[in-house]
PDB file of N, CA and C in Angstrom:
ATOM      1  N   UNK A   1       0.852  -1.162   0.000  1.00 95.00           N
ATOM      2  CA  UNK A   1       0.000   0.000   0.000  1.00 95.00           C
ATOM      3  C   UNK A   1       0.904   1.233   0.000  1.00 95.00           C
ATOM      4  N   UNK A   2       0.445   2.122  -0.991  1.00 97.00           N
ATOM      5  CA  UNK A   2       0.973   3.266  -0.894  1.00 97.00           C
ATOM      6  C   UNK A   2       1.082   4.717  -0.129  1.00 97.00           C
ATOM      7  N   UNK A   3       1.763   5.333   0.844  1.00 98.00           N
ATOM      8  CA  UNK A   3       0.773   6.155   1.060  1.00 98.00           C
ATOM      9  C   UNK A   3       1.948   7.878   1.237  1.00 98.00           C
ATOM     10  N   UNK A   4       0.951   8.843   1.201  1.00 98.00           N
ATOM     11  CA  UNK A   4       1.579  10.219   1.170  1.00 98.00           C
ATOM     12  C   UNK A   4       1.406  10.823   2.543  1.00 98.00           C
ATOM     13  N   UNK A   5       2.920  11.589   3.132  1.00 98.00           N
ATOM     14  CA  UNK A   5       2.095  12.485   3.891  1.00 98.00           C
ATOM     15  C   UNK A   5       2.447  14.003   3.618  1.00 98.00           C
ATOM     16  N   UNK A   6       1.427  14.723   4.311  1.00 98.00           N
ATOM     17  CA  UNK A   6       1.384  16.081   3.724  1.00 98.00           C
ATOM     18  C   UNK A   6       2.008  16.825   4.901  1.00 98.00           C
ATOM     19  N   UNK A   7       2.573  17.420   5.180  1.00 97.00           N
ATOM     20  CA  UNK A   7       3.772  18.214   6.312  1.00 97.00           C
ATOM     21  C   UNK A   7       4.980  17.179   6.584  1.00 97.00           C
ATOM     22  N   UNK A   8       5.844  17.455   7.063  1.00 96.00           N
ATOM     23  CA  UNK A   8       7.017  16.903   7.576  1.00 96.00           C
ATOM     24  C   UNK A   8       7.803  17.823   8.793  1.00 96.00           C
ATOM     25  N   UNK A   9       6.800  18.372   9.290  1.00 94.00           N
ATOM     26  CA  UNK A   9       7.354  18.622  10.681  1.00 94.00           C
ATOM     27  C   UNK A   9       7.791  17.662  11.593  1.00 94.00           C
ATOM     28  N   UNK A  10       7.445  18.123  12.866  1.00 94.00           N
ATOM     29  CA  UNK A  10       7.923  17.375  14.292  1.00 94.00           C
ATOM     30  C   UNK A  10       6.645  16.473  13.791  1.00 94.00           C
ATOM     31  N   UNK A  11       5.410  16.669  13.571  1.00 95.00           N
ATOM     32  CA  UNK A  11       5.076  15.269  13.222  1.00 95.00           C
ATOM     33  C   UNK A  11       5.028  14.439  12.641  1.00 95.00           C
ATOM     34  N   UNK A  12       4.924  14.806  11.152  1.00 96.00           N
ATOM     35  CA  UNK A  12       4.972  14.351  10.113  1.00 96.00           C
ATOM     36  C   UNK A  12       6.134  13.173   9.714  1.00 96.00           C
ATOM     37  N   UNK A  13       7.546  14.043  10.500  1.00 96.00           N
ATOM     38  CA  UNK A  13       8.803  13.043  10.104  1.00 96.00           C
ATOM     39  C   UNK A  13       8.518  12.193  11.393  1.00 96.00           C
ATOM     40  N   UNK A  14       7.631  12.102  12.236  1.00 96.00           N
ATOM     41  CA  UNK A  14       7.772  11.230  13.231  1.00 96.00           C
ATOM     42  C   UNK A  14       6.472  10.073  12.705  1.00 96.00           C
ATOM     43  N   UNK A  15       5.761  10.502  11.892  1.00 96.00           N
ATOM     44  CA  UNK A  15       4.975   9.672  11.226  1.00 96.00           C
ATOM     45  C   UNK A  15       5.855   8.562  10.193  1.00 96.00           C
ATOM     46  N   UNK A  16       6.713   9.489   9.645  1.00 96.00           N
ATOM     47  CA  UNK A  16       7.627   8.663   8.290  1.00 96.00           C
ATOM     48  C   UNK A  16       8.385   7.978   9.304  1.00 96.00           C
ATOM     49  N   UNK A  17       9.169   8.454  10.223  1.00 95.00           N
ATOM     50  CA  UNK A  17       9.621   7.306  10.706  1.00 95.00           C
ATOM     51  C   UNK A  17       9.648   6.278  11.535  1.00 95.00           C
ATOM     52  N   UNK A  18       8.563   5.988  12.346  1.00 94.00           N
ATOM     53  CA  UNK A  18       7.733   4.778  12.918  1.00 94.00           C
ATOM     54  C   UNK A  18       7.154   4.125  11.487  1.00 94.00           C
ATOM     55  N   UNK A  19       6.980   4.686  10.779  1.00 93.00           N
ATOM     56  CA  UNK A  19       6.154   3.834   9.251  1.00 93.00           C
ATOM     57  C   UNK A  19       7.506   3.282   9.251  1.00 93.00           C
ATOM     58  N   UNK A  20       9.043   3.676   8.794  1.00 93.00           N
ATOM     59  CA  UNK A  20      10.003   3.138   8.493  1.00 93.00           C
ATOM     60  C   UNK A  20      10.914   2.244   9.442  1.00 93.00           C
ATOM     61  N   UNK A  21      10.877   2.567  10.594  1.00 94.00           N
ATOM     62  CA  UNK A  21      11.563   2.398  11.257  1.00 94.00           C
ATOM     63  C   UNK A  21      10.972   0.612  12.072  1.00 94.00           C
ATOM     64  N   UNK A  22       9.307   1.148  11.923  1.00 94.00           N
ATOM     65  CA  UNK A  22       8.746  -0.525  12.742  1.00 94.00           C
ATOM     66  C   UNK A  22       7.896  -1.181  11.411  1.00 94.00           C
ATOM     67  N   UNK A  23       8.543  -1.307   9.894  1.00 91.00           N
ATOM     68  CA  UNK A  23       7.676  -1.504   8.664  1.00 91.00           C
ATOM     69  C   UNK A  23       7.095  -3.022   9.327  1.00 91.00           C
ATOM     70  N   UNK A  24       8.324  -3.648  10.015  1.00 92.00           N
ATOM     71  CA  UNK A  24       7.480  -5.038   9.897  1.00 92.00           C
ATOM     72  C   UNK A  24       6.221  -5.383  10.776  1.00 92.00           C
ATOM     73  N   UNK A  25       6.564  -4.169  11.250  1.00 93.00           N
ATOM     74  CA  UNK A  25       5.508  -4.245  12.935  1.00 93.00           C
ATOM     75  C   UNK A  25       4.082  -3.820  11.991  1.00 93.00           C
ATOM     76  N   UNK A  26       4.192  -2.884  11.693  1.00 91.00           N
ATOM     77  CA  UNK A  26       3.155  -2.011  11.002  1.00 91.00           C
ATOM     78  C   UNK A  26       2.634  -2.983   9.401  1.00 91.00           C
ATOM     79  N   UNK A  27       3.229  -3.680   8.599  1.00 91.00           N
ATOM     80  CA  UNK A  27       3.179  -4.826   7.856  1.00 91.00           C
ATOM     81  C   UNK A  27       1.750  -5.935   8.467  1.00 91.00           C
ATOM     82  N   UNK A  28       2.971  -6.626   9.639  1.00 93.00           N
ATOM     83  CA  UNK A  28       1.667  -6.949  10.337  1.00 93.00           C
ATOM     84  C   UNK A  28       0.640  -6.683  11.003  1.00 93.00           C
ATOM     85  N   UNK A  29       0.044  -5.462  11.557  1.00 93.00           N
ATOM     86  CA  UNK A  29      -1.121  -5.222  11.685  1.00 93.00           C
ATOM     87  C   UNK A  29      -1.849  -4.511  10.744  1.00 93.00           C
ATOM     88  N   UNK A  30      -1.468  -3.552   9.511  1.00 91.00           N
ATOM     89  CA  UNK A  30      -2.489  -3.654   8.332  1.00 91.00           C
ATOM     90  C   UNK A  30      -2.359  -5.226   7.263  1.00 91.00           C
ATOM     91  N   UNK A  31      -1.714  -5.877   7.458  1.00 93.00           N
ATOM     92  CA  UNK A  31      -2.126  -6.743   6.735  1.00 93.00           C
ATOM     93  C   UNK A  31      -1.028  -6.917   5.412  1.00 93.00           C
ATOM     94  N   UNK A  32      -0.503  -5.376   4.809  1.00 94.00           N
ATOM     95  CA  UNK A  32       0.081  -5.154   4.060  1.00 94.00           C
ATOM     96  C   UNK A  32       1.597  -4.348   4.129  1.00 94.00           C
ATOM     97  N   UNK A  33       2.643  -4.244   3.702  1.00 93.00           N
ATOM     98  CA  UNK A  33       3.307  -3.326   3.604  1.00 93.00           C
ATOM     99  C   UNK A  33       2.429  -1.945   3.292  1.00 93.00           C
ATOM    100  N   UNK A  34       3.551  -0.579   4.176  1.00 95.00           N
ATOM    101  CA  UNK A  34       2.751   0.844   4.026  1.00 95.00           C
ATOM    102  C   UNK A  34       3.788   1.458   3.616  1.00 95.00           C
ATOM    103  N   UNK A  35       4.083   1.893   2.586  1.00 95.00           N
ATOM    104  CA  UNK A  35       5.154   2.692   1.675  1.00 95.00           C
ATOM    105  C   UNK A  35       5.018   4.143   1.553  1.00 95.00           C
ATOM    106  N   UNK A  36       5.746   5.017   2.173  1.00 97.00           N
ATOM    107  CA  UNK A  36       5.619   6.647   1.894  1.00 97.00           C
ATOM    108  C   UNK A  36       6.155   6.830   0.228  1.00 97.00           C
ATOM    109  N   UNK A  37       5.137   7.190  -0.143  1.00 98.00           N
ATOM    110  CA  UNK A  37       5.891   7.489  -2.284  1.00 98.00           C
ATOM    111  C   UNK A  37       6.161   8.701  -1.991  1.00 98.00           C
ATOM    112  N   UNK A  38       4.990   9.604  -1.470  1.00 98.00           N
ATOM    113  CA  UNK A  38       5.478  10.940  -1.096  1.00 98.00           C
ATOM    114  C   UNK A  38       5.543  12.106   0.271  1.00 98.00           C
ATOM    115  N   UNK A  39       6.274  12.930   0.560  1.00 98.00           N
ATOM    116  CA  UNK A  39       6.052  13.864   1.455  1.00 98.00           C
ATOM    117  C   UNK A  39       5.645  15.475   0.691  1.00 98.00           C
ATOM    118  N   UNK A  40       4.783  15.772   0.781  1.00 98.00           N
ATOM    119  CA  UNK A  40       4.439  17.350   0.582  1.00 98.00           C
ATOM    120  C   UNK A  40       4.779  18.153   1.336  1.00 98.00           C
ATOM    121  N   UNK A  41       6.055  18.935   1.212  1.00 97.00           N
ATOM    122  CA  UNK A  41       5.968  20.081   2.010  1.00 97.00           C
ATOM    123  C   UNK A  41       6.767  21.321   1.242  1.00 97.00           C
ATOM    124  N   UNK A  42       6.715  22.276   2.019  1.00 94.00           N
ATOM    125  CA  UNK A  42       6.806  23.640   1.054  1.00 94.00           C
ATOM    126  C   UNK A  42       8.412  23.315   1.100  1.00 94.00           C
ATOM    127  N   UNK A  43       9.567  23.196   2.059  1.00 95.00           N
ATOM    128  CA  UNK A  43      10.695  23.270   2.113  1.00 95.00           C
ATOM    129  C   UNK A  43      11.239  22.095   1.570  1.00 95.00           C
ATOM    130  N   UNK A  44      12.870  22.059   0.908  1.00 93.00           N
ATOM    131  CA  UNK A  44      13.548  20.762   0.365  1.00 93.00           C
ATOM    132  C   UNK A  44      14.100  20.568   1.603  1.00 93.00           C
ATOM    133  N   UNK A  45      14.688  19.417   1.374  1.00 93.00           N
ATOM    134  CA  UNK A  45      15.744  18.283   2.067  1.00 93.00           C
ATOM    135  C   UNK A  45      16.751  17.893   2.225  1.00 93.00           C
ATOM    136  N   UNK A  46      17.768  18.647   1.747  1.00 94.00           N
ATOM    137  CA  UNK A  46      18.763  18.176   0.842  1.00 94.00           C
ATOM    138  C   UNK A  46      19.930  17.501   1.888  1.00 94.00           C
ATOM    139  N   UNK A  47      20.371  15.824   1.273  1.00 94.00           N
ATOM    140  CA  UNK A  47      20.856  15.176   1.975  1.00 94.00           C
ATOM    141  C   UNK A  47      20.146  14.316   2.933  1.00 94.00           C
ATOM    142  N   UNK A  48      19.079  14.457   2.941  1.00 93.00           N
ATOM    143  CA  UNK A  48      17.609  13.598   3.996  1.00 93.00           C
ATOM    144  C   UNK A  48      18.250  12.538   3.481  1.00 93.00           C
ATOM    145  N   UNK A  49      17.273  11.453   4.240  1.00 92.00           N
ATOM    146  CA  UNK A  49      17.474  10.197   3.343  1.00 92.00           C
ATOM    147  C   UNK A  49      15.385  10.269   2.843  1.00 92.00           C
ATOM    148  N   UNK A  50      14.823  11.551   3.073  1.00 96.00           N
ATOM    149  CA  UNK A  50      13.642  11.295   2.578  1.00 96.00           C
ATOM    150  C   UNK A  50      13.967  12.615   1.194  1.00 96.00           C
ATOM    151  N   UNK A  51      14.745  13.157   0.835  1.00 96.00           N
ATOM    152  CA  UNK A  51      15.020  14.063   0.153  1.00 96.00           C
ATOM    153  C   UNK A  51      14.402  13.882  -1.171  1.00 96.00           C
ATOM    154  N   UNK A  52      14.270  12.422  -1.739  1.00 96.00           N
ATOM    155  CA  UNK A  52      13.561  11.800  -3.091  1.00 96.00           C
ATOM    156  C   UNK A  52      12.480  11.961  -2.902  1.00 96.00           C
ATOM    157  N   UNK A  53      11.617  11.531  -1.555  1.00 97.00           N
ATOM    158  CA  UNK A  53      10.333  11.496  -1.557  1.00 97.00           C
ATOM    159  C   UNK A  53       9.186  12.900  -1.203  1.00 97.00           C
ATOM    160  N   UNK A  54      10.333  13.465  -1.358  1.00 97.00           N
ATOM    161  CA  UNK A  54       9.918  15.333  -1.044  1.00 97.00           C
ATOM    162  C   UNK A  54       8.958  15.692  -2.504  1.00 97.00           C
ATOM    163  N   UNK A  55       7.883  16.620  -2.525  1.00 98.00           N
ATOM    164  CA  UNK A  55       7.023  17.382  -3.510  1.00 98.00           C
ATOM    165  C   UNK A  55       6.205  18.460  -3.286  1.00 98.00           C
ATOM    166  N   UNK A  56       5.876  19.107  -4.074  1.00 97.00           N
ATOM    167  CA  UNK A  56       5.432  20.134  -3.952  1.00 97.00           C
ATOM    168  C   UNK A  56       4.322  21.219  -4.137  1.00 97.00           C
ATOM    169  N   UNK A  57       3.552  19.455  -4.905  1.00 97.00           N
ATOM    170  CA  UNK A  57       1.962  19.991  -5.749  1.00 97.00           C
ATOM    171  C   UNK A  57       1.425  18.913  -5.487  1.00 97.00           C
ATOM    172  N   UNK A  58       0.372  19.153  -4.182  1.00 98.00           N
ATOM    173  CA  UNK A  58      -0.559  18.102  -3.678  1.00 98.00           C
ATOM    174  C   UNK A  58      -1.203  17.429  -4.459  1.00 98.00           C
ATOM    175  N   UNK A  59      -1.172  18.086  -6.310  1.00 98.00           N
ATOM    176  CA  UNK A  59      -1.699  17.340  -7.157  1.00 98.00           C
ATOM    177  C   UNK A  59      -1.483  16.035  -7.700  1.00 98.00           C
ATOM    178  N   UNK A  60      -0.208  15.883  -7.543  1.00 98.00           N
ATOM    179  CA  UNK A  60       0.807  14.535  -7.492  1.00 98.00           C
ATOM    180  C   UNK A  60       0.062  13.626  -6.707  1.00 98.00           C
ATOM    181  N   UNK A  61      -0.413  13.748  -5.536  1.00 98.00           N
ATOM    182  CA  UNK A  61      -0.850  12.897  -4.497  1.00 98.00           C
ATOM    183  C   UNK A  61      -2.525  12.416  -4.671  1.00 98.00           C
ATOM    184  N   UNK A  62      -3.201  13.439  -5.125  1.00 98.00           N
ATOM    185  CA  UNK A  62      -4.501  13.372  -5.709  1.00 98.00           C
ATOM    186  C   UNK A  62      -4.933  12.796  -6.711  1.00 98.00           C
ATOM    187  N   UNK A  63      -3.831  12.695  -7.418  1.00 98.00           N
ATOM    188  CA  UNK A  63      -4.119  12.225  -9.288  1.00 98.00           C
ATOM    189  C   UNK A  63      -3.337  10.880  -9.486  1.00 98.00           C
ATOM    190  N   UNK A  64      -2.543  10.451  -7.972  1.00 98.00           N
ATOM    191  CA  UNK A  64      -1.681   9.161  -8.469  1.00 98.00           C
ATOM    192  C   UNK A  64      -2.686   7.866  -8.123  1.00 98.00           C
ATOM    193  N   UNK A  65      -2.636   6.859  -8.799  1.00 98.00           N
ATOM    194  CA  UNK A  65      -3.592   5.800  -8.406  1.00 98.00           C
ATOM    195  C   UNK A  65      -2.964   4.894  -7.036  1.00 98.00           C
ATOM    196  N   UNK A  66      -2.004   5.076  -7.050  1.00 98.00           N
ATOM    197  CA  UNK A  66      -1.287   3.989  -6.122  1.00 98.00           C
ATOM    198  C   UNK A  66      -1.428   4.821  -4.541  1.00 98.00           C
ATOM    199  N   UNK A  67      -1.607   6.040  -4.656  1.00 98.00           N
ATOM    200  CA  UNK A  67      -1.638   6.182  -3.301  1.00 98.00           C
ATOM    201  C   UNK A  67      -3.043   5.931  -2.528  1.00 98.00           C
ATOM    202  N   UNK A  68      -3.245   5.414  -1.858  1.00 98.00           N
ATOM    203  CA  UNK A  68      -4.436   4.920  -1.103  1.00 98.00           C
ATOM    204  C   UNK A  68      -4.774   5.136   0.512  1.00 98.00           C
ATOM    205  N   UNK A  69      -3.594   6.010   1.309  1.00 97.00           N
ATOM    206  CA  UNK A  69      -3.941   6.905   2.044  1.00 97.00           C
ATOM    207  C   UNK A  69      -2.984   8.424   2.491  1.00 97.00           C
ATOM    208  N   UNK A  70      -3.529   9.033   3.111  1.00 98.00           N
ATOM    209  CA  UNK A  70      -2.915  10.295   2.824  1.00 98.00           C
ATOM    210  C   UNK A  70      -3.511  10.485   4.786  1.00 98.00           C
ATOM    211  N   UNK A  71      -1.962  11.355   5.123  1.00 98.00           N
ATOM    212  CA  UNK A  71      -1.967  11.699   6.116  1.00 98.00           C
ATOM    213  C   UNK A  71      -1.389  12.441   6.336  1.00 98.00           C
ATOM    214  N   UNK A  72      -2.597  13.949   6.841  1.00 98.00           N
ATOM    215  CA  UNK A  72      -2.393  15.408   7.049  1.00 98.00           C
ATOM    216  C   UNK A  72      -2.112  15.340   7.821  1.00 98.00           C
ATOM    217  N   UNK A  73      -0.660  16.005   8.354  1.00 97.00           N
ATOM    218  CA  UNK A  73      -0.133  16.711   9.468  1.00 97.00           C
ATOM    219  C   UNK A  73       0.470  18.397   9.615  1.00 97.00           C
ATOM    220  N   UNK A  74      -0.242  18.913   8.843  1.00 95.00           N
ATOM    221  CA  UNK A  74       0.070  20.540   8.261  1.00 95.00           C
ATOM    222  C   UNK A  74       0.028  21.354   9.540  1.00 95.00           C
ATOM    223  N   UNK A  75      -1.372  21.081   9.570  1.00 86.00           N
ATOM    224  CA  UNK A  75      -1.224  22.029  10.849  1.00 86.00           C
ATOM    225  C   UNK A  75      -2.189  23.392  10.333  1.00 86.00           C
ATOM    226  N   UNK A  76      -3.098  23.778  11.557  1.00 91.00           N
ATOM    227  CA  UNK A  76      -4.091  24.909  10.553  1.00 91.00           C
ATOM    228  C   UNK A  76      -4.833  24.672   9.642  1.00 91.00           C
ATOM    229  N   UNK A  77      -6.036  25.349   8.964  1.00 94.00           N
ATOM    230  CA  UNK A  77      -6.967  25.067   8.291  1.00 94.00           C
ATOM    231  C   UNK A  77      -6.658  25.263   7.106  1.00 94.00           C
ATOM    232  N   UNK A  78      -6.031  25.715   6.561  1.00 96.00           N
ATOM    233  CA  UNK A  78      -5.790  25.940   5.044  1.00 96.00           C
ATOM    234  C   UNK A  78      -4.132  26.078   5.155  1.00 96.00           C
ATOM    235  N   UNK A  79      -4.072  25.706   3.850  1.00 96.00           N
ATOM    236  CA  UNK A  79      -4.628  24.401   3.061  1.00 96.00           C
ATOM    237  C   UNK A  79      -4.841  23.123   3.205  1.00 96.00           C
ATOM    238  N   UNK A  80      -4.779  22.953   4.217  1.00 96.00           N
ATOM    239  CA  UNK A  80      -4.593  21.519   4.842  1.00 96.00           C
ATOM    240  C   UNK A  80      -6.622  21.230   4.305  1.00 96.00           C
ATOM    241  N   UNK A  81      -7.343  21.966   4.674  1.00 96.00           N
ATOM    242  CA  UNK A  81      -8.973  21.576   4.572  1.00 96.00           C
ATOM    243  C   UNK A  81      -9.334  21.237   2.946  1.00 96.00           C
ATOM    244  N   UNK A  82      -8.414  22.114   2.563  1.00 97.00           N
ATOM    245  CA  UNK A  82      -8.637  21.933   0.888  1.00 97.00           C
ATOM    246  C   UNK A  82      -7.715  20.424  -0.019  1.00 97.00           C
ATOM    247  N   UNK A  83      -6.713  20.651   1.108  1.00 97.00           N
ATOM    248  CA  UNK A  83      -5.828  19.280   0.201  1.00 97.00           C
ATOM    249  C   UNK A  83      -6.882  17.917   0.652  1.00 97.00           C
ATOM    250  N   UNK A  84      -7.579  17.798   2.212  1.00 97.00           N
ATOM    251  CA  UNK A  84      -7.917  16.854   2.819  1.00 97.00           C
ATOM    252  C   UNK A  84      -9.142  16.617   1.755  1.00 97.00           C
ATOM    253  N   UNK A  85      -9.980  17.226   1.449  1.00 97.00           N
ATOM    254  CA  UNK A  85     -11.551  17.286   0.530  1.00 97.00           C
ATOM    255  C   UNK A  85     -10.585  16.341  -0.756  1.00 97.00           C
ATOM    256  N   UNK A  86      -9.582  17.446  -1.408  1.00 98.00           N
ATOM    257  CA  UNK A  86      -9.309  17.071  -2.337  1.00 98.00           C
ATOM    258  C   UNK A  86      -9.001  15.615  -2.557  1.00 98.00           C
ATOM    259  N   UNK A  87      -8.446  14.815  -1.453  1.00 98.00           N
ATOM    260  CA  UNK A  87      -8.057  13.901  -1.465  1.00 98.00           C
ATOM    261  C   UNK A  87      -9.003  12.528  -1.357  1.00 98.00           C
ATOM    262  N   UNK A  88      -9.914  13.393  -0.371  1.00 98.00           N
ATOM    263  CA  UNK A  88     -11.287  12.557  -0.236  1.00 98.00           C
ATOM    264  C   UNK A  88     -11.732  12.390  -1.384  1.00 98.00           C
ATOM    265  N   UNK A  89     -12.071  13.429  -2.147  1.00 98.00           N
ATOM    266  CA  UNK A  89     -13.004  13.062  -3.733  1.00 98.00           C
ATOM    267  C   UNK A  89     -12.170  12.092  -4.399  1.00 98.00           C
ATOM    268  N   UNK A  90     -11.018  11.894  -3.948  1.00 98.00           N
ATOM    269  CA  UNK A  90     -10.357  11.491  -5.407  1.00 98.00           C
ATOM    270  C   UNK A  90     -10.792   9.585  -4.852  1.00 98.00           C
ATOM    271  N   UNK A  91     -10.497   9.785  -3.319  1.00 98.00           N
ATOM    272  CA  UNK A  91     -11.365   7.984  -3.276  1.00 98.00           C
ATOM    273  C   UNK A  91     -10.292   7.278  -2.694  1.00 98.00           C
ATOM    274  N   UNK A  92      -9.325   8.673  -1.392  1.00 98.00           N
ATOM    275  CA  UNK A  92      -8.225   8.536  -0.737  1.00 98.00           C
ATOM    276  C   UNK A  92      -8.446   8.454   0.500  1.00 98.00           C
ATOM    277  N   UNK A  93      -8.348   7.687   1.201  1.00 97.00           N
ATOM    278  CA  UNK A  93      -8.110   7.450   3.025  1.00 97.00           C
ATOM    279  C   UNK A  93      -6.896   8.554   3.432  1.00 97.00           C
ATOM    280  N   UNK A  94      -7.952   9.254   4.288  1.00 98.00           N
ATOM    281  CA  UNK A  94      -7.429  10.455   4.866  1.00 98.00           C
ATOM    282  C   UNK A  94      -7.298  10.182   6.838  1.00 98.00           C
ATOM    283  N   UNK A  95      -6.072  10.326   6.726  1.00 96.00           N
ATOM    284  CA  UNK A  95      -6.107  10.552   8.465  1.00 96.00           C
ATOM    285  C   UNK A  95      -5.275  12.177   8.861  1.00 96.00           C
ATOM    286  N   UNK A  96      -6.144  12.605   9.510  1.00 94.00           N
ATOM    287  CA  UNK A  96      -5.204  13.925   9.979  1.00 94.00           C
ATOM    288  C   UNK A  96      -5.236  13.920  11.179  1.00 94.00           C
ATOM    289  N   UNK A  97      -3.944  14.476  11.825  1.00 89.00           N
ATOM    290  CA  UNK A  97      -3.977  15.497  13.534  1.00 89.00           C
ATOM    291  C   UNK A  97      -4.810  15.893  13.581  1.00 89.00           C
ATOM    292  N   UNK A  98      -5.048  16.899  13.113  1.00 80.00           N
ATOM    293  CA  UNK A  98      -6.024  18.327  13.293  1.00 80.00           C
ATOM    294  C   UNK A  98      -7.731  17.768  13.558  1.00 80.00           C
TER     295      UNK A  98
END
């Protein structure tokens, strides 16, 4: 399973890395592997080891078929309310903080 998250703050990278860090743990209780394809956030990375999976147009995340959940950690109502809808229509499992 594919999935995006949208911020990479103090939470966000603490989201990517319990996803990475316990994959097999987390494997076995969805059932499936959970793969970050992408992180959305306004700032780069450079030298991360998530630096590849960095972007910058929530449209990427909305329009890709493989991603199948998406998890807002932005913070605040906009854009975070508009990416979350957006993501919903498209027929995306949304979990947010907020």
């Amino acid at each position: 399973m594919k999935a995006a998250i949208m911020g990479y703050g103090t939470i966000g990278s603490g989201v990517y890395e319990v996803l990475d860090k316990n994959c097999k743990s987390v494997e076995k209780k969805a059932g499936e592997p959970i793969e970050v394809k992408y992180i959305l956030d306004l700032r780069e990375f450079p030298g991360s080891p998530v630096e590849k999976l960095v972007i910058h147009d929530v449209e990427q995340i909305v329009n890709d078929p493989e991603i199948q959940i998406v998890v807002e950690v932005m913070g605040g109502i906009e854009p975070a309310r508009t990416y979350i809808n957006a993501a919903l229509r498209a027929g995306k499992h949304v979990v947010t903080a907020n």
